[in-house]
Short mmCIF file of C-alpha atoms in Angstrom, two decimals:
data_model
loop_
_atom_site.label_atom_id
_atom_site.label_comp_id
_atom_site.label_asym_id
_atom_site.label_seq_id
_atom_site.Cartn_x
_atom_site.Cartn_y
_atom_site.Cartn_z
CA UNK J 131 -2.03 -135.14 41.91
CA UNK J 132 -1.23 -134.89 38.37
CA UNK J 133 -4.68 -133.09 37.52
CA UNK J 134 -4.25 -130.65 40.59
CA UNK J 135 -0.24 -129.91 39.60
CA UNK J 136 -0.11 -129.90 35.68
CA UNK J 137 -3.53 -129.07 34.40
CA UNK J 138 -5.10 -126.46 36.61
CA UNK J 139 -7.44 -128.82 38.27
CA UNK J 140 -8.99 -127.64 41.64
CA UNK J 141 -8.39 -129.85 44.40
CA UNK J 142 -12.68 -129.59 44.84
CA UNK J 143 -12.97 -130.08 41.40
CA UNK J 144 -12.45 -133.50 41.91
CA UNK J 145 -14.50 -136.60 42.98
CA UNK J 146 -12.44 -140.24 43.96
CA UNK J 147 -15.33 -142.75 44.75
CA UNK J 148 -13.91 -146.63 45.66
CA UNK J 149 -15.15 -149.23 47.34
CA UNK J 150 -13.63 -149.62 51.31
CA UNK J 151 -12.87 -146.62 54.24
CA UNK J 152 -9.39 -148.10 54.13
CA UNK J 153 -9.03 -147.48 50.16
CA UNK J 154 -10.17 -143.97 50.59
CA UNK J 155 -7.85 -143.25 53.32
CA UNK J 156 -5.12 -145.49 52.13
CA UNK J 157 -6.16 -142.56 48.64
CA UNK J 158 -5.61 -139.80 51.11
CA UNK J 159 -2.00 -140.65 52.11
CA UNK J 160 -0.73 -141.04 49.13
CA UNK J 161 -1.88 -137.98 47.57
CA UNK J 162 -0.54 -136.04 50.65
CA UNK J 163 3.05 -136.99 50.10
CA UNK J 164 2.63 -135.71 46.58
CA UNK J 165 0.45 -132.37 47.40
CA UNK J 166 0.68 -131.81 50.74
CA UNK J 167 -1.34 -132.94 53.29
CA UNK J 168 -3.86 -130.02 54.04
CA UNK J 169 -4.24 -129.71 49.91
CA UNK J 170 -4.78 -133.30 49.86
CA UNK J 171 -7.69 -132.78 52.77
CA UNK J 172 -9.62 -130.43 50.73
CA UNK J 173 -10.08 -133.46 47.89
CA UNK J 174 -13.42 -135.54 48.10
CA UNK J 175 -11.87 -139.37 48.66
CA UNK J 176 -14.63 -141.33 50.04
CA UNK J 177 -16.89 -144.76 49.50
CA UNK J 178 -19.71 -144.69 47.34
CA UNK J 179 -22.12 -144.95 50.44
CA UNK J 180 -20.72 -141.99 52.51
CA UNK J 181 -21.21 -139.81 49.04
CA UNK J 182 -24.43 -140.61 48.88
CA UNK J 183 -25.24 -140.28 52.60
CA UNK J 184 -24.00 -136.94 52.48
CA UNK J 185 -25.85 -135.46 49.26
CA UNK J 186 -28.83 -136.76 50.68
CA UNK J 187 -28.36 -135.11 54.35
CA UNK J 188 -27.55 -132.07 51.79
CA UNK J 189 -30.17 -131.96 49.88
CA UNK J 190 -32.81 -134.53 51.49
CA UNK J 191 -34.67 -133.85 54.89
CA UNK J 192 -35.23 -137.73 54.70
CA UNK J 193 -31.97 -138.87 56.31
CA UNK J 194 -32.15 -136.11 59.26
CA UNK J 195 -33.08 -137.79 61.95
CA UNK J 196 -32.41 -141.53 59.96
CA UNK J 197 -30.35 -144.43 62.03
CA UNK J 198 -28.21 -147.19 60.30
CA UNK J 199 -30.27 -150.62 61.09
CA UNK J 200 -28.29 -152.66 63.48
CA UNK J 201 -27.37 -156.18 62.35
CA UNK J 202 -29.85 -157.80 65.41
CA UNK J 203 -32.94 -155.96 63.90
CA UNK J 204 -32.24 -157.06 60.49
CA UNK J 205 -32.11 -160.85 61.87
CA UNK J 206 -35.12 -160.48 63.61
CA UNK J 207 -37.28 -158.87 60.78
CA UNK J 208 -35.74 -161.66 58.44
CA UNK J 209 -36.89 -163.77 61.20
CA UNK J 210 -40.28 -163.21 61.47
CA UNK J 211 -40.63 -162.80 57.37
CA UNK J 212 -39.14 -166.46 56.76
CA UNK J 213 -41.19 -167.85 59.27
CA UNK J 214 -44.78 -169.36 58.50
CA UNK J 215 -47.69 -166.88 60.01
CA UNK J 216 -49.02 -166.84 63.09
CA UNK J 217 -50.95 -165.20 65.65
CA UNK J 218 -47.84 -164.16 67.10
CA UNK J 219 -45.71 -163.39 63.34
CA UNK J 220 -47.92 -161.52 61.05
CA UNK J 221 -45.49 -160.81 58.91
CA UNK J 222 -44.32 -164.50 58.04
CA UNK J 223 -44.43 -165.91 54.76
CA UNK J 224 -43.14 -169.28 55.22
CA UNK J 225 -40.51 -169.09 52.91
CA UNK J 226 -38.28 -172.08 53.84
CA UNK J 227 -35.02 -170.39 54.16
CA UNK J 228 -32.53 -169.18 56.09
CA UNK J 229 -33.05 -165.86 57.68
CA UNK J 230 -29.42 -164.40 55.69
CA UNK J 231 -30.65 -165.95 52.62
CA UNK J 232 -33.18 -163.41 52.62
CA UNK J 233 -31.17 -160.64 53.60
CA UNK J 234 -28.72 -161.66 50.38
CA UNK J 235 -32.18 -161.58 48.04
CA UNK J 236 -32.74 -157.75 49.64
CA UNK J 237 -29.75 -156.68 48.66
CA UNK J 238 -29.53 -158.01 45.82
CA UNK J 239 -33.00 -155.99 44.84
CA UNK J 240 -31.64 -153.30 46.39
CA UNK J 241 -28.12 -153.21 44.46
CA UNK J 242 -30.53 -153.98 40.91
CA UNK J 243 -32.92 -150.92 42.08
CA UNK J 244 -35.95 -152.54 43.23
CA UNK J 245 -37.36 -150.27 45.59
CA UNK J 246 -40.55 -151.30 47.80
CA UNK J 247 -43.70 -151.40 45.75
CA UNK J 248 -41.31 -152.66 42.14
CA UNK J 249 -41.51 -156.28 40.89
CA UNK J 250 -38.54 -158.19 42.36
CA UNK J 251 -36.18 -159.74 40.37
CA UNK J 252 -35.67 -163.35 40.71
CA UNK J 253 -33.03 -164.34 37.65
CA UNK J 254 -29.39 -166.10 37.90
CA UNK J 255 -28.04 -163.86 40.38
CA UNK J 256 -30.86 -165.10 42.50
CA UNK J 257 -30.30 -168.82 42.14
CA UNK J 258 -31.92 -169.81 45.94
CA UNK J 259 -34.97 -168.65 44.80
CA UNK J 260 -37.92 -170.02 41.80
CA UNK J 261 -40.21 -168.16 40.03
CA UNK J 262 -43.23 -169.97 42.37
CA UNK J 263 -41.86 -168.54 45.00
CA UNK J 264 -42.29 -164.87 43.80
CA UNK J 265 -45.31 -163.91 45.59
CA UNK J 266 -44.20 -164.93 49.18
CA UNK J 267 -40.78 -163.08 48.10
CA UNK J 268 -42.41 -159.87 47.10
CA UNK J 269 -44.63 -160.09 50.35
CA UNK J 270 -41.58 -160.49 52.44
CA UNK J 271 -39.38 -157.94 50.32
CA UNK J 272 -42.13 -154.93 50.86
CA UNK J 273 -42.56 -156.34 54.18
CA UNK J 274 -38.89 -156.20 55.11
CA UNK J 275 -38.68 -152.46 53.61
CA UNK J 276 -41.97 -151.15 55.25
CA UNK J 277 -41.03 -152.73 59.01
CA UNK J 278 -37.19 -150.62 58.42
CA UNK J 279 -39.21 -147.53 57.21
CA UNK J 280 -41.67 -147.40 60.38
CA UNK J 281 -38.47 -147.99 62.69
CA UNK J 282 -36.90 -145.17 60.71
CA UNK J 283 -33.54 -146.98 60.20
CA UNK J 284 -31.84 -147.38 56.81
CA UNK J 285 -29.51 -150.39 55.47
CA UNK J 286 -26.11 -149.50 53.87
CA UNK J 287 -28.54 -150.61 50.46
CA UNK J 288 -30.79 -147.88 51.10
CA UNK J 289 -28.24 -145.21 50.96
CA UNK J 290 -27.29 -146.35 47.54
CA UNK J 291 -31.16 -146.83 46.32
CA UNK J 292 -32.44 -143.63 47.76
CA UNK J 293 -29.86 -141.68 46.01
CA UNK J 294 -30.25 -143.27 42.42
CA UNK J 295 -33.68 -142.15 42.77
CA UNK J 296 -32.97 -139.00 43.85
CA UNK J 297 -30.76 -138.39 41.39
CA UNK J 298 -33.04 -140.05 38.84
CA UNK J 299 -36.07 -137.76 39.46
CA UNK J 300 -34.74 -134.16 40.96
CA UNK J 301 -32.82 -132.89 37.96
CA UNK J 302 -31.57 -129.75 40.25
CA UNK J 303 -29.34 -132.26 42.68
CA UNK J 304 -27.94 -134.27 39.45
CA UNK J 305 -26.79 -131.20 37.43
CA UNK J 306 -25.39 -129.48 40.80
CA UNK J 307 -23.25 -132.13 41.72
CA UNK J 308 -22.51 -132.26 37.29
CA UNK J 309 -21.65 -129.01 37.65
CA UNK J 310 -19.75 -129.11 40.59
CA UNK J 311 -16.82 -132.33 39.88
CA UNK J 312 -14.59 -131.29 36.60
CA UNK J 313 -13.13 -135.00 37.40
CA UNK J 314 -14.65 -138.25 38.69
CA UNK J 315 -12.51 -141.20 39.46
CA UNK J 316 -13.68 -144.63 40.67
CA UNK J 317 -10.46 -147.41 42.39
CA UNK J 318 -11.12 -150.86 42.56
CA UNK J 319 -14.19 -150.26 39.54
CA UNK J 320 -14.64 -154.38 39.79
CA UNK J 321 -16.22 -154.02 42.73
CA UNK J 322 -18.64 -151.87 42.02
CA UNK J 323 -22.02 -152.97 41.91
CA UNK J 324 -25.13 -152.33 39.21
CA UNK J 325 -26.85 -149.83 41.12
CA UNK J 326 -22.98 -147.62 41.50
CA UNK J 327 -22.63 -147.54 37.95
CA UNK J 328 -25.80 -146.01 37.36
CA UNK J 329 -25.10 -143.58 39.88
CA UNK J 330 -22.30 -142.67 37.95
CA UNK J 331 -24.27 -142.33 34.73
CA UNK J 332 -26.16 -139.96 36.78
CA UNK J 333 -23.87 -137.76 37.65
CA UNK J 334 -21.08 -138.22 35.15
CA UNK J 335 -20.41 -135.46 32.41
CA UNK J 336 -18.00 -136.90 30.14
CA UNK J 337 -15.57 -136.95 33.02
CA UNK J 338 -15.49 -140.21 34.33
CA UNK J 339 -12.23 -142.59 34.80
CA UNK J 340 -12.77 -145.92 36.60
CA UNK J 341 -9.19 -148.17 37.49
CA UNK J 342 -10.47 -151.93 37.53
CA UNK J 343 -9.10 -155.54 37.35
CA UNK J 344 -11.36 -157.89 36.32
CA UNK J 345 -9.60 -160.44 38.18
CA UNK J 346 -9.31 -159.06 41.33
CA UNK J 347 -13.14 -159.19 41.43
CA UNK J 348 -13.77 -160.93 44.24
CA UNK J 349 -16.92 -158.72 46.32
CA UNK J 350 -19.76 -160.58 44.56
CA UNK J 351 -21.35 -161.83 47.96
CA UNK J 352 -21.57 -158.34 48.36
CA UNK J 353 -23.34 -156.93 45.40
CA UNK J 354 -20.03 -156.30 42.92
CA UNK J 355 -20.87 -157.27 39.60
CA UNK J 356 -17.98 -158.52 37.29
CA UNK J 357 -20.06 -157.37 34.47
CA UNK J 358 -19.32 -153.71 35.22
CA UNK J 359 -16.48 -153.80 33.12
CA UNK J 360 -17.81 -154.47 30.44
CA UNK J 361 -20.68 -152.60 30.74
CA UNK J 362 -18.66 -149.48 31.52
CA UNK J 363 -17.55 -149.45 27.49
CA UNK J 364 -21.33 -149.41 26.44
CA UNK J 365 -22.74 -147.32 28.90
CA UNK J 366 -20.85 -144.39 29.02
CA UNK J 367 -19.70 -142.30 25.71
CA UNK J 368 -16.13 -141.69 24.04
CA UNK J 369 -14.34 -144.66 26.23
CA UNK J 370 -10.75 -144.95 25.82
CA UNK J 371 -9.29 -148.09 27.08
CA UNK J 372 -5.59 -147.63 28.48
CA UNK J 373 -4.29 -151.40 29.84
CA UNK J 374 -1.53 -151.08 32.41
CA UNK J 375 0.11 -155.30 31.94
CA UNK J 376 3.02 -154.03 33.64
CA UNK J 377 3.08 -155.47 37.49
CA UNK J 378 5.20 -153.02 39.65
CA UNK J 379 4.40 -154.75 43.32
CA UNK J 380 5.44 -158.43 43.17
CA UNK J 381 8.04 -160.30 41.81
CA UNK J 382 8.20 -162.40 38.74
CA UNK J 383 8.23 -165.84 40.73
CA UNK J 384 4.65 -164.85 42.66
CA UNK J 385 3.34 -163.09 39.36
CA UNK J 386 4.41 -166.38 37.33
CA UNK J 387 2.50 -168.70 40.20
CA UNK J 388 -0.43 -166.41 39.76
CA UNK J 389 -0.67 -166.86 36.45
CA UNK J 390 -0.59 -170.46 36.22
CA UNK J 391 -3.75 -170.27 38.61
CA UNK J 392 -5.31 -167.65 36.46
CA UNK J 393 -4.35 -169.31 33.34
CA UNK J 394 -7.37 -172.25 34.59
CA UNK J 395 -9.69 -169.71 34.60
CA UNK J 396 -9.31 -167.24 32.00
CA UNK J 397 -13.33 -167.45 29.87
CA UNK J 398 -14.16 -163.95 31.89
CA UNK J 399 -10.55 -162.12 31.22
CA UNK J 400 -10.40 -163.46 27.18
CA UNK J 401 -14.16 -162.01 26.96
CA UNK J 402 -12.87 -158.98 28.48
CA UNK J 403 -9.89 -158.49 25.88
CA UNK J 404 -11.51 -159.52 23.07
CA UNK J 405 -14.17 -156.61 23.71
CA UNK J 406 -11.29 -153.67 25.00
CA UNK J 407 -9.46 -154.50 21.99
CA UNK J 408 -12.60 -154.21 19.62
CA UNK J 409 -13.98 -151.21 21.26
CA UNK J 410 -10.24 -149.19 21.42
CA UNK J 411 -9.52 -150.24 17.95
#
């Protein structure tokens, strides 16, 4: 509102990228009792995912006639993949887990960029899994992504993967949408996940400002990486760290509570401080 009122900002000049539907929209209402609410329309508040479903129904024929895989057919692929091979299970690997336990390593290549074909990672954020189990895991992982390809149906993953790449290799889409957002802003930045900040890289132009609490990070079952925020200082050029200590929604009896739980856990938030205050300074 600020950018659009007192410094000649178009209202499409900028891009607000979070993390939920309900954050976006939750975005949208506020901004439309401060600019209107047909101004505040014509601003592009939305999730990482439906960004990057729509550039690549813009500029993509690959997500034309694409559905979003239903949970069932996940299960079932995962399924037969986990499973030992059979006559009847071609695909199974006989990996001794849990059908969602697989699902969680997907992702989790998916969010760190492996596509279908790459070498998947098996590290700390994979802690189910060995390194002798690697071969049956890349089986199943190229697998799992060639049985979603020849049902032409796409995870929520795939959005994010296939437009890294897109963005990674056709410099025409990443310099359009450069040229085309003045202003990016990312909400709830400790959230985001590996693969979102390097989307932002992408298509960042000096022009990138990302809110975040490190401890409100709580979305790591789903991909979010802590580690963004610290990563953020060294990955993108000329940060400036503002800190906001100031707590304007509770009152001092919940905010002292909550720090006497945070105060047992505070390695993550002193590493954090430590490396604002160096980098700022």
């Amino acid at each position: 509102a600020n950018l659009i009122n007192n410094h000649n900002i178009d209202v499409d000049e900028i891009l607000g990228l979070t993390f939920t539907k309900d954050a976006a929209e939750n975005m949208r209402r506020r901004l439309s009792k401060v600019i209107g609410k047909d101004k505040s329309k014509e601003v592009y508040l939305t999730t990482f995912h439906s960004f990057a479903l729509a550039m690549l129904k813009k500029y993509t024929t690959d997500y034309s006639n694409i559905k979003i895989v239903e949970p069932w057919f996940e299960n079932q692929v995962a399924n037969d993949i986990v499973k030992p091979r059979s006559y009847n299970n071609k695909d199974g690997q006989n990996l001794g887990i849990n059908a969602a336990s697989f699902l969680d390593f997907v992702s989790y290549q998916k969010t760190h960029m492996v596509k279908k074909g790459n070498k998947v990672i098996i590290d700390e954020g994979t802690p189910l899994f060995a390194e002798w189990e690697r071969d049956g895991l890349q089986n199943g992982f190229n697998t799992y992504c060639t049985r979603l390809e020849n049902a032409r149906k796409k995870s929520f993953d795939d959005m994010l993967l296939d437009f890294y790449y897109l963005l990674l290799f056709n410099d025409e889409v990443s310099n359009a949408i450069k040229n085309k957002y003045k202003i990016i802003q990312v909400d709830e930045g400790q959230d985001t996940s590996v693969i979102n900040l390097e989307i932002l890289k992408l298509i960042e132009n000096n022009n990138v400002a990302i809110f975040q609490d490190i401890n409100q990070s709580i979305f790591s079952f789903q991909g979010a990486s802590a580690e963004n925020a610290f990563n953020f200082i060294d990955r993108f050029d000329d940060v400036e760290i503002i800190n906001l200590p100031h707590n304007f929604r509770s009152t001092n009896k919940i905010i002292s509570a909550c720090n006497d739980v945070l105060s047992k856990y505070r390695g993550a938030e002193h590493q954090y401080n430590q490396f604002t205050n160096q980098k700022s300074g």
